[in-house]
Amino acid sequence: MCTGEYEYPMSKFDQQPHKVAIPPPQPFIKSLKLTVKETLFPDDPLRQFKGQKPSRKFILGVQYIFPFFDWASRYNLSFLKSDIIAGITIASLAIPQGISYAKLANLPPILGLYSSFIPPLVYAMMGSSKDLAVGTVAVASLLIGSMLGAVVNANEEPKLYLQLAFTATFFAGVLQASLGILRLGFIVDFLSHATIVGFMGGAATVVCLQQLKGILGLEHFTHGTDLVSVLRSVFSQTHKWKWESAVLGICFLFYLLVARYVSTKRPKLFWISAMAPLTSVILGSVLVYLTHAEKHGVQVIGELKKGLNPITIMDLSFGSQYLSTAIKTGIVTGVIALAEGIAVGRSFAMFKNYNIDGNKEMIAFGMMNIAGSFTSCYLTTGPFSRSAVNFNAGCKTAVSNIVMAIAVMITLLFLTPLFHYTPLVVLSSIIISAMLGLINYEEAIHLWTLDKFDFVVCMSAYFGVVFGSVEIGLVIAVALSLLRILLFVSRPRTSTLGHIPNSTIYRSIDQYQNAKTVPGVLILQIDAPIYFANSSYLRERIVRWVDEEEDRLKSSKENSLQYVILALSAVGNIDTSGITMFGEVKKVMERRGLKLVLANPGGEVIKKMNKAKLIEVIGQEWIYLTVGEAVGACNFMLHTYKNAEKLTTGSESGKESRNDNNV
């Protein structure tokens, strides 16, 4: 049967539309088990243990926890040569950066070197990335400095501050390892790309502003991180600016930026940018030593203690009155470090076409920070700048981290006196140079052109950090990201479908301009699972669609609306509120003289409808496998109704004429 170009579809072998199958019932325990598996074990990590002997299972278990033992058997001299070159290269960057970032966290500079010794060794054994170079990062250092500095002054109570820093690192490690062990890594995914871009850019801006203290040679500086506090502190001390320090800082900053520009334009010259920080430290130290610039306002690092990492497990301050601050600092910095490290690891793994295990990475980060808190280290992760140098230097495995750690160990044992005359202004220049690369304005512009809401999230995070604080910016960014998730869930997209001419395909009328509406039929597609959060909205939206369609038909004097088809192919799941919503929509349609029709409900949806006896309410005959079959059935009924109406009208007129003849 047909009406115009719309035809009731008949199968070649079956003259009836296909029925929607109801999945067989599953025991609750089995269903729960499958749900938990898909949530926590999407990569099925235990698959490799199936059917293996106990001894083989033990070996696989060791290799799973310590990936080093998996790839070490395949290691060769060619890999070693590449890893040695990469390790020495990143060590040249790690040493000056470590010292600089420790100062940023208001910690003794030597801790930056300690943190580049033990954690890389732990990661080399437990990490799954070949390219990640472990070390301290500016953003985490700034967070530690600002959050702990709000309750304890590092200059007045250095021992307590140090203990809180180690305690915060310990809790960061516990959080990271726990997320990996409990397979809860998806929590980190709530930090969206736009959030990270804005937050990192804001933190980088704040870090650069903080370095004005070193560039200008100021001894007293604000503890606030917001733009207003920093600028007030800078311009209220114009009489204390030291031109010698400023000239030295600007010159070294110019050199570092030129070196980075050259390496960016010619990737094969990556070593120029990688060696620039260490070269700056050496040149600055020699210049200060020869000119005695420390006597003319140029501040220097001073004495760095020789020797390897002292044990600090007894310095963890679990009984301190500031324990809650240490825990909060550990949680915030741990999540940020985790997000950055995993994102960097995945980025470089994509270039080399291999996969990294996110949960393994979390455990590795957690264990290296726990071990670090016991050995005079503060928070470490996989910074982008150091990992990029490692990648460009041609590293093959995590052995490059071991080589870097050995280089740092040699520095700690024999070379620390050489850093005595290193000017702080050079460290400030190194930090500014590194941070400018994190202000990704091009990505912000891309977000504006691609998604305005993501741009708003990005800018909110940026301005929250710059004009408020790092914590405020982070809270704003996460809150806006969660708001977007809630908007997606609570306000799912619905669209009107139309028929693509000369096909059996139905698509959105907004997307396809040639799609035609079906006379007397309104086809609506719901593009999200139906939950308690969106069921009320969907009920109201469906009714509004019907109102708008009826108004349109009246104004154009077309046939009145008879059927409303809900296309449910994108509805992956439904809860009791959604089931109730369908019942309410059914009643609303009946009161308006319309018929509700469902098309292509998924397995979970039809199963719950069956349990709720909603199929009986809607009618099995009004649930179809495809939109095409649903439209065909509606057209068939409309055509049959019209024919019946014509026959009725014709018989009544025949009776009248016969009566007239009789008269």
XYZ file of C-alpha atoms in Angstrom:
663
model
C 0.000 0.000 0.000
C 1.288 3.460 -0.656
C 0.431 7.103 -0.292
C 2.412 9.220 -2.737
C 6.107 8.422 -2.400
C 5.769 6.764 1.020
C 5.337 3.040 0.892
C 4.620 0.476 3.547
C 7.830 -1.597 3.439
C 7.405 -5.328 2.865
C 10.208 -7.843 3.258
C 11.005 -9.990 0.233
C 10.310 -13.125 2.259
C 7.829 -11.884 4.841
C 4.832 -9.654 4.253
C 4.815 -8.429 7.873
C 7.104 -5.845 9.496
C 9.878 -7.231 11.675
C 9.108 -7.539 15.345
C 11.300 -5.940 17.990
C 12.921 -8.755 19.978
C 13.049 -8.652 23.767
C 16.436 -9.842 25.103
C 16.290 -12.992 27.260
C 16.294 -12.218 30.987
C 19.635 -12.323 32.791
C 20.255 -13.020 36.491
C 20.908 -9.844 38.471
C 24.354 -11.027 39.587
C 25.445 -11.680 35.999
C 24.113 -8.307 34.835
C 25.882 -6.545 37.729
C 29.093 -8.399 36.953
C 28.984 -7.307 33.309
C 28.294 -3.689 34.299
C 31.190 -3.611 36.774
C 33.506 -5.220 34.224
C 32.678 -2.669 31.536
C 33.035 0.204 34.016
C 36.258 -0.792 35.748
C 37.893 -3.270 33.356
C 37.139 -2.092 29.800
C 40.579 -3.299 28.664
C 40.070 -6.779 30.201
C 43.530 -6.912 31.876
C 43.024 -10.476 33.163
C 42.550 -11.917 29.675
C 46.242 -12.822 29.356
C 46.064 -14.996 32.488
C 43.319 -17.293 31.164
C 44.392 -20.890 30.584
C 47.954 -20.282 31.832
C 49.940 -22.455 34.254
C 50.469 -21.081 37.808
C 54.173 -20.410 37.137
C 53.318 -18.543 33.930
C 50.616 -16.586 35.746
C 53.191 -15.509 38.332
C 55.573 -14.286 35.618
C 52.771 -12.454 33.831
C 51.716 -10.889 37.126
C 55.231 -9.590 37.785
C 55.446 -8.250 34.231
C 52.053 -6.574 34.602
C 53.086 -4.759 37.793
C 56.644 -4.088 36.579
C 56.550 -3.650 32.761
C 60.335 -3.299 32.853
C 60.652 -7.096 33.078
C 58.444 -7.476 30.015
C 60.466 -5.397 27.563
C 63.916 -5.826 29.175
C 64.311 -9.268 27.568
C 64.012 -7.631 24.138
C 66.437 -4.812 24.919
C 69.560 -4.451 22.753
C 72.664 -2.307 22.323
C 71.050 -0.175 19.630
C 68.312 0.820 22.074
C 70.919 1.495 24.766
C 72.840 3.910 22.545
C 69.700 5.898 21.776
C 68.571 5.898 25.428
C 71.965 7.092 26.681
C 71.903 10.060 24.289
C 68.300 10.890 25.246
C 68.994 10.434 28.973
C 71.989 12.761 28.987
C 70.030 15.306 26.953
C 67.060 15.391 29.329
C 69.428 15.473 32.330
C 70.857 18.729 30.971
C 67.310 20.098 31.071
C 66.237 18.375 34.297
C 69.029 19.803 36.473
C 68.358 23.526 35.918
C 64.579 22.994 35.736
C 64.603 20.977 38.956
C 66.433 23.725 40.818
C 64.145 26.396 39.328
C 60.865 24.617 40.100
C 61.913 23.859 43.668
C 62.386 27.578 44.229
C 58.944 28.104 42.713
C 57.484 25.785 45.374
C 59.391 27.717 48.101
C 61.502 24.613 48.708
C 65.308 24.296 48.949
C 66.799 24.074 45.424
C 68.499 20.763 46.183
C 65.054 19.110 46.408
C 64.633 19.701 42.686
C 67.687 17.519 42.068
C 66.567 14.895 44.580
C 63.217 14.723 42.763
C 64.986 13.944 39.491
C 66.823 10.942 40.967
C 64.535 8.477 42.819
C 61.145 8.985 41.020
C 62.551 8.369 37.483
C 64.047 5.061 38.680
C 60.678 3.951 40.098
C 58.855 4.984 36.932
C 61.338 3.151 34.702
C 60.373 -0.078 36.495
C 56.603 0.467 36.683
C 55.620 2.879 33.894
C 54.235 1.794 30.533
C 55.342 4.800 28.450
C 58.553 4.692 26.412
C 58.781 8.464 26.045
C 57.720 10.021 29.342
C 60.558 11.814 31.162
C 59.806 12.109 34.860
C 60.444 15.207 36.929
C 58.975 18.186 38.719
C 56.581 20.552 36.933
C 55.939 24.253 37.297
C 52.165 24.098 37.814
C 52.356 21.530 40.627
C 55.243 23.474 42.166
C 53.184 26.655 42.089
C 50.202 24.842 43.636
C 52.320 23.488 46.471
C 53.867 26.902 47.077
C 50.547 28.767 47.082
C 48.446 26.234 49.032
C 51.000 25.422 51.718
C 52.279 29.002 51.786
C 48.778 30.166 52.743
C 49.106 28.476 56.161
C 52.869 28.211 56.793
C 55.607 30.704 55.902
C 58.486 28.826 54.286
C 61.044 31.401 55.466
C 59.869 31.552 59.078
C 59.143 27.831 59.580
C 61.225 26.024 56.932
C 61.247 22.635 58.701
C 57.455 22.512 59.141
C 56.938 23.691 55.559
C 59.260 20.971 54.296
C 57.412 18.311 56.308
C 54.070 19.451 54.900
C 55.484 19.336 51.359
C 56.612 15.731 51.845
C 53.259 14.856 53.451
C 51.332 16.420 50.557
C 53.480 14.438 48.107
C 52.739 11.248 50.048
C 48.970 11.813 49.883
C 49.204 12.708 46.194
C 50.952 9.392 45.603
C 48.391 7.460 47.665
C 45.549 9.055 45.686
C 47.191 8.323 42.335
C 48.025 4.711 43.194
C 44.541 4.144 44.640
C 42.868 5.411 41.474
C 44.948 2.979 39.448
C 44.469 -0.020 41.752
C 40.713 0.557 42.039
C 40.479 1.168 38.275
C 38.970 4.610 38.824
C 41.048 6.440 36.264
C 37.954 7.685 34.459
C 37.611 10.277 37.256
C 40.544 12.173 35.749
C 38.592 12.428 32.479
C 36.312 14.990 34.146
C 39.136 17.466 33.533
C 38.219 18.304 29.964
C 40.694 19.412 27.312
C 39.332 22.969 27.448
C 39.718 22.983 31.229
C 43.343 21.883 31.053
C 44.201 24.402 28.303
C 42.751 27.305 30.303
C 44.120 26.149 33.641
C 47.624 25.528 32.299
C 47.630 28.865 30.494
C 46.491 30.712 33.613
C 48.997 28.909 35.821
C 51.774 29.642 33.310
C 50.826 33.342 33.313
C 50.882 33.436 37.105
C 54.245 31.644 37.196
C 55.718 34.152 34.724
C 54.446 37.049 36.826
C 55.936 35.493 39.953
C 59.349 35.450 38.275
C 59.388 39.240 38.186
C 60.738 38.943 41.710
C 63.894 37.223 40.416
C 64.173 39.274 37.241
C 64.018 42.576 39.143
C 66.088 41.311 42.072
C 63.380 42.006 44.691
C 63.876 40.494 48.147
C 60.339 40.992 49.467
C 57.420 39.890 47.352
C 53.738 39.124 47.766
C 52.631 35.593 48.645
C 49.509 36.092 46.519
C 49.410 34.632 43.036
C 46.725 36.840 41.462
C 47.575 39.481 38.881
C 46.561 42.471 41.021
C 48.662 41.410 44.037
C 51.726 40.701 41.904
C 51.561 43.978 39.955
C 50.960 45.950 43.168
C 53.997 44.296 44.742
C 56.140 44.995 41.654
C 55.212 48.665 41.145
C 55.180 49.572 44.813
C 58.902 48.710 44.969
C 60.179 50.512 41.877
C 62.908 52.088 44.000
C 64.240 48.602 44.813
C 64.510 47.355 41.246
C 68.058 46.236 40.391
C 68.963 47.044 36.809
C 71.917 44.624 36.814
C 69.595 41.727 37.575
C 66.997 42.899 35.035
C 69.543 43.219 32.200
C 70.990 39.791 32.964
C 67.534 38.219 33.117
C 66.326 39.778 29.855
C 69.484 38.688 28.013
C 69.206 35.076 29.146
C 65.463 35.021 28.457
C 66.118 36.289 24.931
C 68.741 33.551 24.427
C 66.384 30.823 25.685
C 63.516 32.001 23.477
C 65.750 32.168 20.391
C 67.044 28.658 21.114
C 63.487 27.348 21.421
C 62.440 29.127 18.224
C 65.328 27.559 16.297
C 64.467 24.089 17.612
C 60.806 24.594 16.735
C 61.591 25.602 13.173
C 64.174 22.844 12.726
C 63.244 19.783 14.833
C 66.615 18.136 14.119
C 68.216 20.918 16.157
C 66.157 20.038 19.242
C 69.359 19.759 21.261
C 69.896 23.527 21.030
C 66.734 24.171 23.051
C 67.413 21.193 25.354
C 70.930 22.392 26.201
C 69.997 26.078 26.479
C 68.914 25.988 30.184
C 72.114 24.231 31.315
C 74.185 26.512 29.109
C 72.469 29.512 30.719
C 73.224 28.188 34.200
C 76.901 27.641 33.324
C 77.320 31.020 31.621
C 75.439 32.831 34.388
C 77.497 31.157 37.115
C 80.795 31.961 35.340
C 79.721 35.569 34.755
C 78.727 36.096 38.399
C 81.925 34.437 39.638
C 84.169 36.580 37.439
C 82.384 39.889 38.068
C 81.400 39.294 41.721
C 77.904 40.338 40.695
C 76.459 38.841 43.905
C 77.907 41.880 45.695
C 76.016 44.211 43.361
C 72.453 43.010 43.848
C 72.446 39.784 41.814
C 71.114 37.034 44.078
C 72.667 33.556 43.807
C 71.610 30.065 44.881
C 74.359 29.661 47.460
C 75.585 26.398 48.853
C 73.949 23.147 47.716
C 74.498 20.166 49.990
C 76.460 17.273 48.506
C 75.197 13.702 48.694
C 72.234 11.582 47.724
C 68.645 11.866 48.949
C 68.301 11.756 52.749
C 65.530 9.475 54.092
C 62.489 11.551 55.138
C 59.914 8.886 55.997
C 60.006 10.053 59.621
C 59.406 13.660 58.526
C 55.892 12.960 57.245
C 53.704 15.149 59.406
C 50.581 13.039 60.048
C 49.965 14.606 63.448
C 50.298 18.227 62.391
C 47.504 20.734 62.871
C 47.932 21.508 59.166
C 47.332 17.907 58.077
C 44.067 18.822 56.337
C 45.927 21.419 54.238
C 48.560 18.845 53.300
C 45.857 16.351 52.293
C 43.998 18.966 50.237
C 47.237 20.043 48.558
C 48.102 16.421 47.814
C 44.704 15.699 46.269
C 44.643 18.807 44.067
C 48.256 18.537 42.903
C 47.953 14.760 42.507
C 44.967 15.030 40.158
C 46.571 17.831 38.115
C 49.874 15.946 37.855
C 48.039 12.765 36.903
C 46.026 14.490 34.179
C 49.123 16.134 32.714
C 51.299 13.012 32.893
C 48.747 10.679 31.296
C 47.850 13.212 28.594
C 51.528 13.693 27.711
C 52.186 9.932 27.731
C 49.215 9.218 25.467
C 50.223 11.997 23.059
C 53.701 10.599 22.436
C 52.453 6.992 22.412
C 50.141 7.990 19.556
C 53.125 9.259 17.531
C 54.938 5.923 17.917
C 51.790 3.836 17.474
C 51.729 1.996 20.788
C 49.312 2.008 23.713
C 49.865 2.908 27.337
C 47.753 1.563 30.172
C 46.179 4.496 32.034
C 45.697 2.524 35.241
C 49.296 1.263 35.175
C 50.438 4.846 34.723
C 48.429 5.932 37.754
C 49.970 3.196 39.882
C 53.450 4.091 38.607
C 52.939 7.812 39.336
C 51.536 7.000 42.753
C 54.368 4.666 43.741
C 57.082 7.044 42.551
C 55.556 9.888 44.585
C 55.151 7.698 47.667
C 58.779 6.595 47.305
C 59.723 10.218 46.645
C 58.060 11.455 49.835
C 60.237 8.966 51.754
C 63.434 10.216 50.097
C 63.373 14.030 50.171
C 61.433 14.464 46.903
C 58.342 16.495 46.224
C 55.633 15.917 43.619
C 56.748 14.627 40.203
C 54.971 13.647 36.997
C 55.701 13.560 33.259
C 56.186 17.199 32.139
C 55.573 17.974 28.491
C 58.775 19.957 27.874
C 61.094 17.266 29.235
C 59.146 14.442 27.536
C 59.238 16.311 24.216
C 63.024 16.588 24.473
C 63.216 12.878 25.360
C 61.058 12.020 22.344
C 63.023 14.213 19.933
C 66.331 12.881 21.270
C 65.287 9.448 19.979
C 64.629 7.549 23.206
C 63.593 3.927 22.734
C 62.520 2.883 26.239
C 62.223 4.119 29.812
C 65.958 3.429 30.237
C 66.434 7.090 29.285
C 64.948 7.911 32.709
C 67.534 5.651 34.342
C 70.346 7.393 32.448
C 68.957 10.779 33.522
C 68.790 9.597 37.145
C 72.422 8.429 36.990
C 73.480 11.813 35.584
C 71.621 13.582 38.396
C 73.220 11.189 40.925
C 76.695 12.144 39.656
C 75.719 15.803 39.951
C 74.530 15.294 43.541
C 77.694 13.464 44.526
C 80.311 15.658 42.862
C 78.995 18.737 41.034
C 76.688 20.605 43.426
C 79.393 23.111 44.514
C 79.468 24.363 40.914
C 75.951 25.762 41.335
C 76.923 28.057 44.220
C 77.220 31.128 41.977
C 74.195 30.356 39.799
C 72.130 33.573 39.703
C 68.454 33.284 40.640
C 67.625 35.557 37.733
C 68.794 32.813 35.330
C 66.455 30.362 37.033
C 63.633 32.880 36.619
C 64.468 33.199 32.919
C 64.424 29.402 32.526
C 61.004 29.205 34.186
C 59.517 32.022 32.077
C 60.852 30.442 28.886
C 59.306 27.089 29.771
C 55.992 28.627 30.854
C 55.467 30.690 27.716
C 55.099 27.422 25.827
C 52.138 26.482 28.045
C 50.130 29.596 27.128
C 48.468 27.974 24.133
C 46.561 30.897 22.633
C 46.278 29.098 19.280
C 44.325 26.297 20.930
C 42.064 28.848 22.626
C 41.305 30.401 19.216
C 40.616 26.913 17.862
C 38.173 26.292 20.721
C 36.351 29.529 19.867
C 35.870 28.497 16.252
C 34.932 24.925 17.174
C 32.851 25.146 20.366
C 31.919 28.392 22.094
C 31.033 26.688 25.383
C 34.448 25.010 25.542
C 36.004 28.417 24.920
C 34.025 29.851 27.843
C 35.231 26.989 30.061
C 38.814 27.603 28.936
C 38.677 31.353 29.547
C 36.911 30.919 32.883
C 39.707 28.651 34.056
C 42.312 31.101 32.767
C 40.859 34.243 34.341
C 39.981 32.355 37.524
C 43.651 31.486 37.969
C 45.019 34.872 36.890
C 42.636 37.121 38.845
C 41.736 34.774 41.690
C 44.017 31.914 42.612
C 45.105 28.584 41.224
C 42.530 26.791 43.387
C 39.716 29.159 42.360
C 40.541 28.741 38.677
C 40.583 24.969 39.031
C 37.252 24.914 40.872
C 35.620 27.191 38.281
C 36.916 25.095 35.387
C 35.835 21.764 36.878
C 32.446 23.214 37.872
C 31.820 24.458 34.330
C 32.902 21.114 32.863
C 30.498 19.295 35.174
C 27.788 21.812 34.279
C 28.282 20.936 30.634
C 27.949 17.240 31.409
C 24.725 17.961 33.306
C 23.436 20.009 30.380
C 24.172 17.162 27.975
C 22.399 14.701 30.253
C 19.476 16.870 31.336
C 18.860 18.565 27.975
C 19.441 15.908 25.319
C 19.063 16.877 21.705
C 15.834 15.993 19.903
C 15.322 16.494 16.193
C 12.646 16.069 13.535
C 13.324 13.423 10.914
C 12.270 13.531 7.301
C 12.364 11.130 4.365
C 15.311 11.274 1.961
C 13.782 11.017 -1.555
C 14.303 7.767 -3.490
C 15.433 5.873 -0.400
C 14.163 4.265 2.793
C 16.356 6.543 4.902
C 15.086 9.067 7.464
C 17.383 11.833 8.654
C 17.267 15.168 10.479
C 15.469 17.876 8.538
C 17.874 20.479 9.930
C 20.889 18.559 8.640
C 19.488 17.433 5.283
C 17.670 20.155 3.393
C 16.175 17.685 0.901
C 14.511 15.578 3.614
C 10.711 15.710 3.319
C 8.192 15.538 6.135
C 5.664 12.706 6.034
C 2.025 13.919 5.789
C 0.134 13.248 8.997
C 3.224 11.836 10.744
C 5.723 13.559 13.064
C 9.025 11.680 13.500
C 11.163 12.687 16.473
C 14.615 11.338 17.321
C 15.962 11.335 20.889
C 19.756 11.402 20.966
C 20.582 10.335 24.531
C 19.753 7.816 27.247
C 16.593 8.707 29.164
C 17.103 9.203 32.900
C 15.412 10.947 35.792
C 17.480 14.051 34.982
C 16.008 14.513 31.506
C 12.674 12.644 31.491
C 10.588 15.704 32.434
C 12.355 17.841 29.853
C 11.803 15.231 27.125
C 8.087 14.953 27.948
C 7.681 18.724 27.660
C 9.870 18.896 24.533
C 7.884 16.178 22.751
C 4.620 17.971 23.541
C 6.121 21.230 22.285
C 7.219 19.534 19.042
C 3.625 18.321 18.578
C 2.239 21.819 19.249
C 4.631 23.381 16.747
C 3.847 20.735 14.112
C 0.086 21.180 14.519
C 0.438 24.956 14.249
C 2.522 24.512 11.093
C -0.040 22.174 9.526
C -2.902 24.553 10.326
C -1.109 27.531 8.823
C -0.230 25.591 5.658
C -3.673 23.907 5.525
C -2.142 20.438 5.230
C -3.550 17.174 6.558
C -3.879 17.088 10.332
C -1.351 15.239 12.478
C -2.282 11.629 13.254
C 0.873 9.814 14.403
C 3.948 10.667 16.486
C 6.935 8.334 15.955
C 9.768 8.351 18.497
C 13.032 7.049 17.008
C 14.969 5.481 19.906
C 18.091 4.123 18.188
C 20.330 6.515 20.175
C 18.657 5.733 23.519
C 21.106 3.241 24.989
C 19.444 2.973 28.385
C 16.435 4.082 30.372
C 15.457 4.189 34.040
C 12.101 4.058 35.821
C 11.574 7.806 35.357
C 11.999 7.329 31.616
C 9.491 4.465 31.595
C 7.004 6.654 33.460
C 7.650 9.448 30.958
C 6.647 7.198 28.039
C 3.415 6.314 29.826
C 2.660 10.004 30.389
C 3.427 10.889 26.754
C 1.126 8.070 25.654
C -1.742 9.547 27.701
C -1.082 13.054 26.378
C -1.142 11.774 22.796
C -4.409 9.911 23.389
C -6.083 13.011 24.826
C -5.117 14.873 21.656
C -6.330 12.103 19.390
C -2.832 11.055 18.303
C -1.172 7.668 18.173
C 2.260 7.126 19.778
C 4.610 4.863 17.790
C 8.105 3.677 18.831
C 10.905 2.756 16.421
C 14.079 0.747 17.050
C 14.221 0.631 20.861
C 17.503 -0.892 22.122
C 17.802 -4.085 24.115
C 17.890 -2.447 27.556
C 15.015 -0.131 26.664
C 12.650 -2.816 25.343
C 13.573 -5.142 28.212
C 12.587 -2.576 30.826
C 9.473 -1.647 28.883
C 8.484 -5.294 28.931
C 9.078 -5.619 32.678
C 7.067 -2.464 33.313
C 4.268 -3.779 31.023
C 4.611 -0.594 28.989
C 4.534 -2.650 25.781
C 0.943 -3.616 26.584
C 0.054 0.037 27.215
C 1.576 1.272 23.948
C 0.632 -1.836 22.012
C 2.983 -4.408 20.533
C 1.679 -3.520 17.078
C 2.953 0.075 17.496
C 6.601 -0.819 18.194
C 8.709 -1.253 15.040
C 12.240 -2.263 14.166
C 12.975 0.727 11.926
C 11.630 4.192 11.297
C 10.817 3.122 7.715
C 8.561 0.303 8.911
C 6.883 2.601 11.434
C 6.213 5.230 8.741
C 4.951 2.534 6.380
C 2.510 1.238 8.984
C 1.236 4.744 9.720
C 0.774 5.451 6.007
C -0.992 2.121 5.582
C -3.426 2.993 8.378
C -3.967 6.495 7.010
C -4.636 5.093 3.516
C -7.007 2.416 4.868
C -8.837 5.010 6.953
C -9.260 7.285 3.943
C -10.560 4.447 1.768
C -12.999 3.406 4.482
C -14.128 7.011 4.820
C -14.690 7.261 1.060
C -16.676 4.039 1.030
C -18.787 5.239 3.941
C -19.397 8.592 2.290
C -20.225 6.892 -1.018
C -22.767 4.466 0.509
C -24.478 7.289 2.383
C -24.799 9.375 -0.796
C -26.179 6.269 -2.669
C -28.859 5.797 -0.056
C -29.847 9.434 -0.349
C -30.189 9.214 -4.162
C -32.278 6.036 -3.945
C -34.543 7.702 -1.403
C -34.927 10.669 -3.724
C -35.852 8.382 -6.618
C -38.414 6.590 -4.469
C -39.978 9.871 -3.583
